[in-house]
Amino acid sequence: MSQHPTAPAETAALATVAQRRDWWRDAVIYQVYPRSFADSNGDGMGDLAGVRSRLPYLRDLGVDAVWLSPFYASPQADAGYDVADYRAVDPMFGSLLDADALIRDAHALGLRIIVDLVPNHSSDQHEWFKRALADGPGSPLRERYHFRPGKGADGELPPNDWESIFGGPAWTRVTEPDGTSGEWYLHLFAPEQPDFNWDHPAVGDEFRSILRFWLDIGVDGFRIDVAHGLVKADGLPDLGDHDQLKLLGNDVMPFFDQDGVHAIYRQWRTVLDEYAGERVFVAEAWTPTVERTAHYVRPDELHQAFNFQYLSTAWEASELRAVVDRTLEAMRPVGAPATWVLSNHDVTRHATRFANPPGLGTQIRSAGDRALGLRRARAATLLMLALPGSAYVYQGEELGLPDVVDLPDAVRQDPAYFRGAGQDGFRDGCRVPIPWTREGSSYGFGAGGSWLPQPEGWGELSVEAQSGEPASTLELYRAALAARREQAGLGAGDAVEWLQAPEGVLAFRRGEFVCVANTGRESVTVPAYGRLLLASGEISESDGEAKVPGDTTVWWTTAS
């Protein structure tokens, strides 16, 4: 039997999201990493004009909104997450006119645009920071960051024991205007990314102004980078543990998930609510528990928060059921939708994570069993899209792209790769430009090659190669997103009804919709719950029963 008998929706049948209330509660949001999506001018780097040219593809894919990773003016020390000017587009990506045209075209196609906002830190080339250095100790500009005298007889030691997420101390000592070694400044990430001091009122004033700037241009919302990091504990106390990175995501840290962040977001919400059109905030908040994540999406704060607990869960039925239940239970009291995500620009693509044994983390250096990884990735996608709430798709996952794990050291650009004892620094593997065509110097990405080398055979995974192929991953995504729009039991709501299922199998009902996901390696027999909508692999049905292979998810409907 065909694995997805439901045909993709015709363009004319796609709903216009501008006409939907509470659109964000069940939206499918597609993440574009601009430097790796499409290159319009042949310089090897993706840009806003390239994204704009591919918007019809995203509309036809069936997503509701597009989230753009940073395109602001930046020295690119951390791929644009070091912002020098929040109101300017970096020339490598285009201009403000390009941003405006992209937003207008997206709206005309029924797509919403969410942009990244980076409020935890700026670039060291931001005008505030450059002036703070030039003015020396005691400068009012230094109060907008975390400048401190060092410890030791001559101030030669960092002010506290905090470590950078990218490795090494979270402090860098500056050379003062008179040439002497002077104060230290805090940077939880790279030294080129000094942390703002959110206790200073000028910082809050500036970011409320930045919000209005982009809202006036027409963006539909903001994804907030390091949303959990803005506020630091009073006095910047020592942590006292020399393996701090292992604590991240497991404990409330003095520099992460402090309760003071919520007052900031309540202020931001009042700004957003001044604008019509249901604009939204999405938090990147790495918290110890999903219950603490729920604090960010209380009714007067943000709208959504990424579900990193789900992203980090192994492909195993009992673990997945537990995190689904905890997520729905945590979000229900605050009235926020759950979110589901499998990949993004900071983690190994799930087609490669699932190709490897569990327990290796979210940055993996091994290709693993690629056929197994793709099979599981397809199944995991159908499971994710069947759950109540909003789902995020990272560019290229609809092509089944694996991580590029064998990039030469000489081409790597992840700043964590060049610092010891930090993150593994292998994020470049999920950022390789995506293939659009079977052939060409960069498989249709652009006329001038690509900023990261694409592997041989990339063209066979391209949009051109997969379009119209019934068994392809691209057509599976198109069919799944079409079915999600058509089925009332998909996306909306805040609960699932779990059904009896064999060991290693998840089965749940949502109204007239039933999803069965076999996370085991062996085939299982389950009831054929109705009319087959979609399956991630080949299944067979006979006498009211269905044989579901391992690592396969199936959708049925009981509607006639």
Coordinates of C-alpha atoms in Angstrom, one line a residue:
M1 CA 0.0 0.0 0.0
S2 CA 1.2 3.5 -0.8
Q3 CA 2.9 5.1 2.2
H4 CA 1.1 8.4 1.9
P5 CA -2.1 8.2 -0.1
T6 CA -3.2 11.7 0.9
A7 CA -2.0 14.0 -1.9
P8 CA -0.4 17.4 -1.0
A9 CA -2.9 20.3 -0.9
E10 CA -3.2 22.5 -3.9
T11 CA -1.8 25.9 -3.5
A12 CA -5.3 27.5 -3.8
A13 CA -6.4 25.3 -0.9
L14 CA -3.8 26.5 1.6
A15 CA -5.4 28.6 4.4
T16 CA -4.2 32.2 4.7
V17 CA -2.8 32.3 8.2
A18 CA -3.6 36.0 8.4
Q19 CA -7.3 35.0 8.8
R20 CA -6.7 32.5 11.6
R21 CA -7.1 33.5 15.3
D22 CA -4.6 32.1 17.7
W23 CA -2.6 30.8 14.7
W24 CA 0.5 30.2 16.8
R25 CA -1.2 27.6 19.0
D26 CA -1.0 24.8 16.3
A27 CA 1.4 26.5 13.8
V28 CA 4.1 24.7 12.0
I29 CA 7.1 27.1 11.9
Y30 CA 10.0 26.6 9.6
Q31 CA 13.5 27.7 10.7
V32 CA 15.6 29.3 8.0
Y33 CA 19.3 29.7 8.7
P34 CA 19.8 32.5 6.1
R35 CA 23.5 31.9 5.3
S36 CA 22.7 28.3 4.3
F37 CA 19.3 28.5 2.6
A38 CA 19.7 30.2 -0.7
D39 CA 22.3 32.5 -2.3
S40 CA 21.0 35.1 -4.7
N41 CA 24.3 36.8 -5.7
G42 CA 26.7 33.9 -6.1
D43 CA 29.1 34.9 -3.3
G44 CA 28.7 31.6 -1.6
M45 CA 26.7 33.0 1.3
G46 CA 22.9 32.8 1.6
D47 CA 21.0 36.0 1.9
L48 CA 17.6 37.6 2.3
A49 CA 16.9 37.9 -1.4
G50 CA 17.7 34.2 -1.7
V51 CA 15.2 33.4 1.1
R52 CA 12.6 35.6 -0.6
S53 CA 13.0 33.7 -3.9
R54 CA 12.2 30.5 -2.1
L55 CA 9.1 31.6 -0.2
P56 CA 6.8 29.9 -2.7
Y57 CA 8.5 26.6 -1.9
L58 CA 7.8 27.1 1.8
R59 CA 4.2 28.0 1.1
D60 CA 3.7 24.9 -1.0
L61 CA 5.5 22.8 1.7
G62 CA 2.6 23.8 3.9
V63 CA 4.2 25.7 6.8
D64 CA 2.5 28.6 8.6
A65 CA 5.4 30.8 9.5
V66 CA 9.1 31.3 8.8
W67 CA 11.6 31.9 11.6
L68 CA 14.8 33.7 10.4
S69 CA 18.0 33.2 12.3
P70 CA 20.0 36.5 12.7
F71 CA 20.7 38.7 9.7
Y72 CA 21.7 41.8 11.7
A73 CA 24.9 43.8 11.2
S74 CA 27.6 41.7 12.8
P75 CA 31.3 40.8 12.7
Q76 CA 30.0 37.2 12.5
A77 CA 32.2 35.9 15.4
D78 CA 29.3 33.6 16.2
A79 CA 27.3 33.4 12.9
G80 CA 25.4 36.6 13.6
Y81 CA 24.5 35.9 17.2
D82 CA 27.0 38.7 18.0
V83 CA 25.0 41.8 16.9
A84 CA 26.7 45.1 16.3
D85 CA 23.5 47.0 15.2
Y86 CA 20.0 45.6 15.9
R87 CA 18.4 48.0 13.4
A88 CA 20.6 47.2 10.4
V89 CA 20.9 44.2 8.0
D90 CA 24.4 43.0 7.6
P91 CA 25.6 43.7 4.0
M92 CA 26.3 40.0 3.5
F93 CA 22.6 39.3 3.8
G94 CA 21.3 42.4 2.0
S95 CA 19.6 45.6 3.3
L96 CA 16.6 46.8 5.2
L97 CA 14.8 47.0 1.8
D98 CA 15.5 43.3 1.3
A99 CA 14.0 42.6 4.7
D100 CA 11.0 44.7 4.0
A101 CA 10.4 43.0 0.6
L102 CA 10.8 39.6 2.2
I103 CA 8.2 40.3 4.8
R104 CA 5.8 41.8 2.3
D105 CA 6.1 38.8 0.0
A106 CA 5.7 36.3 2.8
H107 CA 2.5 38.0 3.9
A108 CA 1.2 38.0 0.4
L109 CA 1.8 34.2 0.3
G110 CA 0.0 33.7 3.6
L111 CA 3.2 33.2 5.6
R112 CA 4.2 34.9 8.8
I113 CA 7.8 36.0 9.6
I114 CA 9.4 35.6 13.0
V115 CA 12.9 37.1 13.5
D116 CA 15.6 36.2 15.9
L117 CA 16.3 38.7 18.8
V118 CA 19.6 38.4 20.8
P119 CA 19.1 40.3 24.1
N120 CA 21.6 38.5 26.4
H121 CA 24.7 39.9 24.7
S122 CA 25.9 42.2 22.0
S123 CA 28.9 42.1 19.7
D124 CA 32.1 43.6 21.1
Q125 CA 31.8 45.9 18.1
H126 CA 28.5 47.3 19.3
E127 CA 28.8 51.1 19.7
W128 CA 28.0 50.9 23.4
F129 CA 30.7 48.4 24.1
K130 CA 33.3 50.2 22.0
R131 CA 32.6 53.4 23.9
A132 CA 32.7 51.6 27.2
L133 CA 36.2 50.4 26.4
A134 CA 37.4 53.8 25.2
D135 CA 36.0 55.7 28.2
G136 CA 37.8 53.5 30.7
P137 CA 36.9 52.5 34.3
G138 CA 33.9 54.4 35.8
S139 CA 32.3 55.0 32.4
P140 CA 28.5 55.0 32.6
L141 CA 28.6 52.9 29.4
R142 CA 30.4 50.1 31.4
E143 CA 27.4 49.9 33.6
R144 CA 25.4 48.6 30.7
Y145 CA 27.6 45.5 30.7
H146 CA 29.1 43.4 33.5
F147 CA 32.5 45.0 34.1
R148 CA 34.3 44.1 37.3
P149 CA 37.7 44.4 38.9
G150 CA 39.6 41.1 39.0
K151 CA 40.7 39.2 42.1
G152 CA 44.3 38.7 43.3
A153 CA 46.9 41.2 44.2
D154 CA 46.9 42.9 40.8
G155 CA 43.4 41.9 39.7
E156 CA 44.9 39.2 37.6
L157 CA 42.2 36.6 38.3
P158 CA 38.6 36.6 37.0
P159 CA 36.0 38.1 39.2
N160 CA 34.3 34.8 39.8
D161 CA 34.6 31.1 38.7
W162 CA 31.9 31.1 35.9
E163 CA 32.8 29.3 32.7
S164 CA 31.8 30.2 29.2
I165 CA 29.4 27.9 27.4
F166 CA 32.0 27.8 24.6
G167 CA 34.8 26.8 27.0
G168 CA 37.2 28.6 29.2
P169 CA 36.5 31.4 31.7
A170 CA 33.4 33.5 31.2
W171 CA 35.6 36.6 31.7
T172 CA 38.0 38.5 29.6
R173 CA 40.4 41.2 30.9
V174 CA 40.6 44.5 28.9
T175 CA 43.5 46.7 28.2
E176 CA 42.6 50.2 29.5
P177 CA 43.1 53.3 27.4
D178 CA 46.3 54.0 29.2
G179 CA 47.7 50.6 28.2
T180 CA 47.4 48.9 31.5
S181 CA 45.6 45.7 32.3
G182 CA 42.3 46.6 33.8
E183 CA 38.8 45.4 34.4
W184 CA 37.2 42.2 33.3
Y185 CA 33.9 41.8 31.4
L186 CA 31.4 38.9 31.4
H187 CA 30.7 36.8 28.4
L188 CA 28.8 33.6 28.8
F189 CA 29.6 32.7 25.2
A190 CA 32.5 33.9 23.1
P191 CA 34.7 36.9 24.2
E192 CA 33.3 38.8 21.2
Q193 CA 29.8 38.5 22.9
P194 CA 29.8 40.7 26.1
D195 CA 26.7 40.1 28.2
F196 CA 24.3 43.1 28.8
N197 CA 23.6 44.1 32.4
W198 CA 19.8 44.0 32.4
D199 CA 19.7 45.7 35.8
H200 CA 20.5 48.9 34.0
P201 CA 17.3 50.7 32.8
A202 CA 19.0 51.8 29.5
V203 CA 19.2 48.2 28.3
G204 CA 15.5 47.6 28.8
D205 CA 14.7 50.9 27.1
E206 CA 16.8 50.1 24.1
F207 CA 15.3 46.7 23.5
R208 CA 11.7 47.9 23.8
S209 CA 12.7 50.4 21.1
I210 CA 14.2 47.6 19.0
L211 CA 11.0 45.6 19.3
R212 CA 9.0 48.5 18.0
F213 CA 11.4 49.1 15.2
W214 CA 10.9 45.6 13.7
L215 CA 7.2 45.4 14.6
D216 CA 6.7 48.7 12.7
I217 CA 8.4 47.1 9.7
G218 CA 5.9 44.2 9.9
V219 CA 7.4 41.2 11.6
D220 CA 5.0 38.8 13.2
G221 CA 7.1 37.9 16.2
F222 CA 10.4 37.2 17.8
R223 CA 12.4 34.1 18.7
I224 CA 14.3 35.2 21.8
D225 CA 17.9 33.8 21.9
V226 CA 19.1 32.7 25.4
A227 CA 15.8 33.9 26.9
H228 CA 16.8 32.3 30.2
G229 CA 20.1 34.2 30.5
L230 CA 19.3 37.9 30.7
V231 CA 19.3 38.2 34.5
K232 CA 22.3 37.2 36.7
A233 CA 22.1 36.4 40.4
D234 CA 22.9 39.4 42.7
G235 CA 26.6 39.7 43.4
L236 CA 27.5 37.3 40.6
P237 CA 28.3 34.5 43.2
D238 CA 30.9 31.8 42.6
L239 CA 29.3 28.5 41.4
G240 CA 32.0 26.4 43.1
D241 CA 31.8 23.5 40.7
H242 CA 34.6 22.9 38.1
D243 CA 32.5 20.8 35.8
Q244 CA 29.8 23.5 35.3
L245 CA 28.9 22.5 31.7
K246 CA 27.5 19.2 33.0
L247 CA 25.1 21.1 35.2
L248 CA 23.6 23.1 32.4
G249 CA 20.0 22.1 31.9
N250 CA 19.9 20.2 35.2
D251 CA 20.1 23.0 37.8
V252 CA 19.1 26.6 38.1
M253 CA 22.4 28.4 37.6
P254 CA 23.3 31.9 38.9
F255 CA 23.5 33.1 35.3
F256 CA 20.6 31.1 33.8
D257 CA 16.8 30.8 34.5
Q258 CA 16.8 33.5 37.2
D259 CA 13.3 34.5 38.3
G260 CA 14.0 38.2 37.3
V261 CA 13.8 37.4 33.6
H262 CA 10.0 37.2 33.9
A263 CA 9.6 40.9 34.8
I264 CA 11.4 41.8 31.5
Y265 CA 9.0 39.6 29.5
R266 CA 6.0 41.1 31.1
Q267 CA 7.2 44.5 30.0
W268 CA 7.8 43.2 26.5
R269 CA 4.4 41.7 26.3
T270 CA 2.8 45.1 26.8
V271 CA 4.8 46.4 23.8
L272 CA 3.7 43.4 21.6
D273 CA 0.1 43.8 22.6
E274 CA 0.1 47.3 21.2
Y275 CA 0.2 45.8 17.7
A276 CA -2.6 44.1 15.8
G277 CA -2.3 40.8 14.1
E278 CA -1.5 38.4 16.9
R279 CA 2.3 38.9 17.1
V280 CA 4.1 36.4 19.2
F281 CA 7.2 35.7 21.3
V282 CA 9.0 32.4 21.3
A283 CA 11.6 31.6 24.0
E284 CA 14.8 29.7 23.6
A285 CA 14.9 28.8 27.3
W286 CA 17.0 25.9 28.4
T287 CA 15.6 25.1 31.8
P288 CA 16.1 22.1 34.2
T289 CA 12.4 21.0 33.9
V290 CA 9.5 21.6 31.5
E291 CA 7.7 22.9 34.6
R292 CA 10.1 25.8 34.8
T293 CA 9.8 26.3 31.0
A294 CA 6.1 26.8 31.6
H295 CA 7.0 29.9 33.7
Y296 CA 8.0 31.7 30.5
V297 CA 4.6 31.2 28.8
R298 CA 2.3 32.4 31.5
P299 CA -0.6 34.5 30.0
D300 CA 1.1 37.9 30.5
E301 CA 4.6 36.8 29.3
L302 CA 5.7 34.9 26.2
H303 CA 3.5 32.8 23.8
Q304 CA 5.7 29.7 23.2
A305 CA 8.9 28.2 24.5
F306 CA 11.0 25.5 22.8
N307 CA 10.6 22.1 24.2
F308 CA 14.3 21.0 24.6
Q309 CA 13.3 18.1 26.8
Y310 CA 11.5 16.6 23.9
L311 CA 14.4 17.3 21.5
S312 CA 16.7 15.5 23.9
T313 CA 14.6 12.4 24.3
A314 CA 15.7 9.1 22.8
W315 CA 13.6 7.3 20.2
E316 CA 12.1 5.0 22.8
A317 CA 8.4 4.7 23.5
S318 CA 8.3 5.0 27.3
E319 CA 10.6 7.9 27.4
L320 CA 8.7 9.7 24.7
R321 CA 5.4 9.1 26.4
A322 CA 6.7 10.4 29.7
V323 CA 8.0 13.7 28.2
V324 CA 4.8 14.2 26.2
D325 CA 2.7 13.8 29.3
R326 CA 4.9 16.1 31.4
T327 CA 4.9 18.7 28.7
L328 CA 1.1 18.7 28.3
E329 CA 0.6 18.7 32.1
A330 CA 3.0 21.6 32.5
M331 CA 1.5 23.8 29.8
R332 CA -2.1 23.2 30.6
P333 CA -2.3 25.4 33.8
V334 CA -0.8 28.4 32.1
G335 CA -2.9 28.0 29.0
A336 CA 0.1 27.8 26.6
P337 CA 0.5 25.4 23.7
A338 CA 3.1 22.7 23.8
T339 CA 5.9 23.0 21.3
W340 CA 7.7 20.1 19.6
V341 CA 11.1 20.3 17.8
L342 CA 13.6 17.7 16.6
S343 CA 16.4 19.7 15.0
N344 CA 17.8 23.2 14.8
H345 CA 21.0 25.1 14.0
D346 CA 22.7 24.2 17.3
V347 CA 22.2 20.4 17.4
T348 CA 23.0 17.4 15.3
R349 CA 20.2 16.8 12.8
H350 CA 17.8 14.1 14.1
A351 CA 18.4 11.9 11.1
T352 CA 22.0 11.5 12.4
R353 CA 21.2 11.5 16.1
F354 CA 18.7 8.6 15.6
A355 CA 21.4 6.8 13.5
N356 CA 23.5 6.5 16.6
P357 CA 23.0 4.8 19.9
P358 CA 21.1 6.9 22.5
G359 CA 23.0 8.8 25.2
L360 CA 25.5 10.5 23.0
G361 CA 24.0 14.0 23.5
T362 CA 22.9 16.5 20.9
Q363 CA 26.2 17.0 19.1
I364 CA 27.4 13.8 17.6
R365 CA 30.5 13.2 15.4
S366 CA 29.5 9.8 14.0
A367 CA 27.4 9.3 10.9
G368 CA 26.0 6.1 12.4
D369 CA 23.6 3.9 10.4
R370 CA 22.2 6.4 8.0
A371 CA 19.4 4.2 6.7
L372 CA 18.2 3.5 10.3
G373 CA 18.5 7.2 11.1
L374 CA 16.4 8.3 8.2
R375 CA 13.8 5.7 8.9
R376 CA 13.5 6.8 12.5
A377 CA 13.6 10.5 11.6
R378 CA 10.6 10.1 9.2
A379 CA 8.7 8.2 12.0
A380 CA 9.7 10.8 14.6
T381 CA 8.4 13.6 12.3
L382 CA 5.0 12.0 12.0
L383 CA 4.8 11.5 15.7
M384 CA 5.8 15.1 16.4
L385 CA 3.3 16.5 13.9
A386 CA 0.5 14.4 15.5
L387 CA 0.9 15.9 18.9
P388 CA -1.2 18.9 20.2
G389 CA 0.5 22.2 19.9
S390 CA 3.0 23.9 17.6
A391 CA 5.8 22.2 15.7
Y392 CA 9.1 23.5 14.4
V393 CA 10.9 22.3 11.3
Y394 CA 14.6 23.1 10.6
Q395 CA 15.5 23.8 7.0
G396 CA 16.5 20.6 5.2
E397 CA 15.0 18.1 7.6
E398 CA 12.1 17.8 5.1
L399 CA 14.8 16.4 2.7
G400 CA 16.0 13.9 5.3
L401 CA 19.4 15.6 5.4
P402 CA 22.0 14.0 7.7
D403 CA 24.6 16.0 9.6
V404 CA 27.8 16.5 7.6
V405 CA 30.1 14.9 10.2
D406 CA 33.4 14.8 8.2
L407 CA 34.0 18.5 7.5
P408 CA 37.7 19.3 7.3
D409 CA 39.0 21.2 10.4
A410 CA 40.2 24.0 8.1
V411 CA 36.6 25.0 7.1
R412 CA 35.0 24.9 10.5
Q413 CA 33.6 28.2 11.8
D414 CA 31.8 27.3 15.0
P415 CA 33.6 29.4 17.7
A416 CA 33.2 26.6 20.3
Y417 CA 35.4 24.4 18.1
F418 CA 38.3 26.7 18.7
R419 CA 37.9 26.8 22.5
G420 CA 38.8 24.0 24.9
A421 CA 36.5 22.4 27.3
G422 CA 33.3 24.0 25.9
Q423 CA 30.6 22.7 23.7
D424 CA 31.9 20.1 21.2
G425 CA 31.9 22.8 18.5
F426 CA 30.5 20.6 15.8
R427 CA 27.5 22.8 14.9
D428 CA 28.8 23.4 11.4
G429 CA 27.6 19.9 10.4
C430 CA 23.9 20.9 10.6
R431 CA 24.6 24.3 8.9
V432 CA 25.9 23.1 5.5
P433 CA 23.9 24.8 2.7
I434 CA 20.9 22.7 1.6
P435 CA 20.6 21.3 -1.9
W436 CA 18.0 22.5 -4.3
T437 CA 19.0 20.8 -7.6
R438 CA 20.7 17.5 -8.6
E439 CA 23.7 19.3 -10.1
G440 CA 25.6 22.5 -10.1
S441 CA 28.5 24.0 -8.1
S442 CA 26.4 24.1 -5.0
Y443 CA 23.4 22.0 -6.0
G444 CA 21.3 25.1 -6.6
F445 CA 22.2 26.9 -3.5
G446 CA 23.9 29.6 -5.5
A447 CA 26.1 30.2 -8.5
G448 CA 29.4 30.6 -6.6
G449 CA 29.8 27.6 -4.4
S450 CA 28.9 27.5 -0.7
W451 CA 30.5 28.8 2.5
L452 CA 30.7 25.3 3.9
P453 CA 31.5 22.4 1.5
Q454 CA 28.6 20.2 0.6
P455 CA 29.2 16.4 0.4
E456 CA 29.2 14.4 -2.7
G457 CA 25.8 12.9 -3.4
W458 CA 24.1 15.9 -1.8
G459 CA 22.2 16.4 -5.1
E460 CA 20.3 13.2 -4.7
L461 CA 18.8 14.6 -1.6
S462 CA 17.8 17.8 -3.3
V463 CA 14.4 19.3 -3.7
E464 CA 14.6 18.6 -7.4
A465 CA 15.4 15.0 -6.9
Q466 CA 12.7 14.3 -4.3
S467 CA 9.8 16.4 -5.8
G468 CA 7.1 14.1 -7.2
E469 CA 8.8 10.9 -5.8
P470 CA 6.0 9.2 -3.7
A471 CA 8.5 7.5 -1.4
S472 CA 10.7 10.6 -0.7
T473 CA 11.0 12.4 2.6
L474 CA 10.0 15.7 1.0
E475 CA 6.7 14.3 -0.3
L476 CA 6.1 12.7 3.1
Y477 CA 6.4 16.2 4.7
R478 CA 4.2 17.8 2.1
A479 CA 1.5 15.1 2.7
A480 CA 1.8 15.3 6.5
L481 CA 1.4 19.1 6.5
A482 CA -1.5 18.9 4.2
A483 CA -3.2 16.3 6.3
R484 CA -2.5 18.3 9.5
R485 CA -4.4 21.2 8.0
E486 CA -7.3 19.0 7.0
Q487 CA -7.7 17.0 10.3
A488 CA -9.3 18.7 13.2
G489 CA -7.6 16.3 15.6
L490 CA -4.1 17.4 14.6
G491 CA -2.3 20.3 16.2
A492 CA -5.1 21.8 18.2
G493 CA -6.0 21.0 21.8
D494 CA -3.9 20.1 24.9
A495 CA -4.4 16.3 25.5
V496 CA -4.0 12.9 24.0
E497 CA -5.9 9.7 24.8
W498 CA -3.4 6.9 25.1
L499 CA -4.4 3.5 23.7
Q500 CA -3.3 0.0 24.5
A501 CA -0.3 -0.9 22.5
P502 CA 2.5 -3.5 22.4
E503 CA 5.8 -2.8 24.2
G504 CA 7.8 -0.2 22.3
V505 CA 4.8 1.3 20.7
L506 CA 3.0 4.6 21.3
A507 CA -0.7 4.8 20.3
F508 CA -3.0 7.6 21.0
R509 CA -6.3 9.0 19.8
R510 CA -7.3 12.6 19.2
G511 CA -10.9 12.9 18.2
E512 CA -11.3 11.0 14.9
F513 CA -7.5 10.8 14.5
V514 CA -5.3 7.9 15.7
C515 CA -1.5 7.8 15.6
V516 CA 0.7 4.7 16.2
A517 CA 4.4 4.9 16.4
N518 CA 6.5 1.7 16.6
T519 CA 9.9 2.7 18.1
G520 CA 11.1 -0.9 18.2
R521 CA 13.1 -2.7 15.6
E522 CA 10.6 -5.5 15.0
S523 CA 7.2 -5.4 13.3
V524 CA 4.1 -5.3 15.4
T525 CA 0.4 -6.0 14.7
V526 CA -2.1 -3.4 15.8
P527 CA -5.8 -2.7 15.0
A528 CA -6.3 -0.8 11.7
Y529 CA -8.0 2.1 13.4
G530 CA -9.8 3.5 10.3
R531 CA -8.9 4.9 7.0
L532 CA -5.2 5.1 6.4
L533 CA -4.0 8.7 6.1
L534 CA -0.3 8.4 6.1
A535 CA 2.6 6.2 7.1
S536 CA 6.4 6.8 7.3
G537 CA 7.1 3.4 5.8
E538 CA 5.4 0.5 4.1
I539 CA 2.6 -1.1 6.1
S540 CA 0.1 -3.8 5.3
E541 CA -3.5 -4.1 6.4
S542 CA -5.7 -7.2 6.5
D543 CA -8.9 -8.3 8.3
G544 CA -9.0 -5.2 10.4
E545 CA -5.4 -5.4 11.5
A546 CA -2.2 -3.6 10.4
K547 CA 1.3 -4.8 10.4
V548 CA 3.6 -1.9 11.3
P549 CA 7.3 -2.3 10.7
G550 CA 9.9 -1.2 13.3
D551 CA 10.7 2.5 13.4
T552 CA 7.5 3.5 11.6
T553 CA 4.6 5.8 12.4
V554 CA 1.1 5.5 11.0
W555 CA -1.8 8.0 10.9
W556 CA -5.5 6.8 10.6
T557 CA -8.8 8.6 10.7
T558 CA -12.1 7.2 11.7
A559 CA -14.0 9.8 9.8
S560 CA -15.8 8.7 6.6

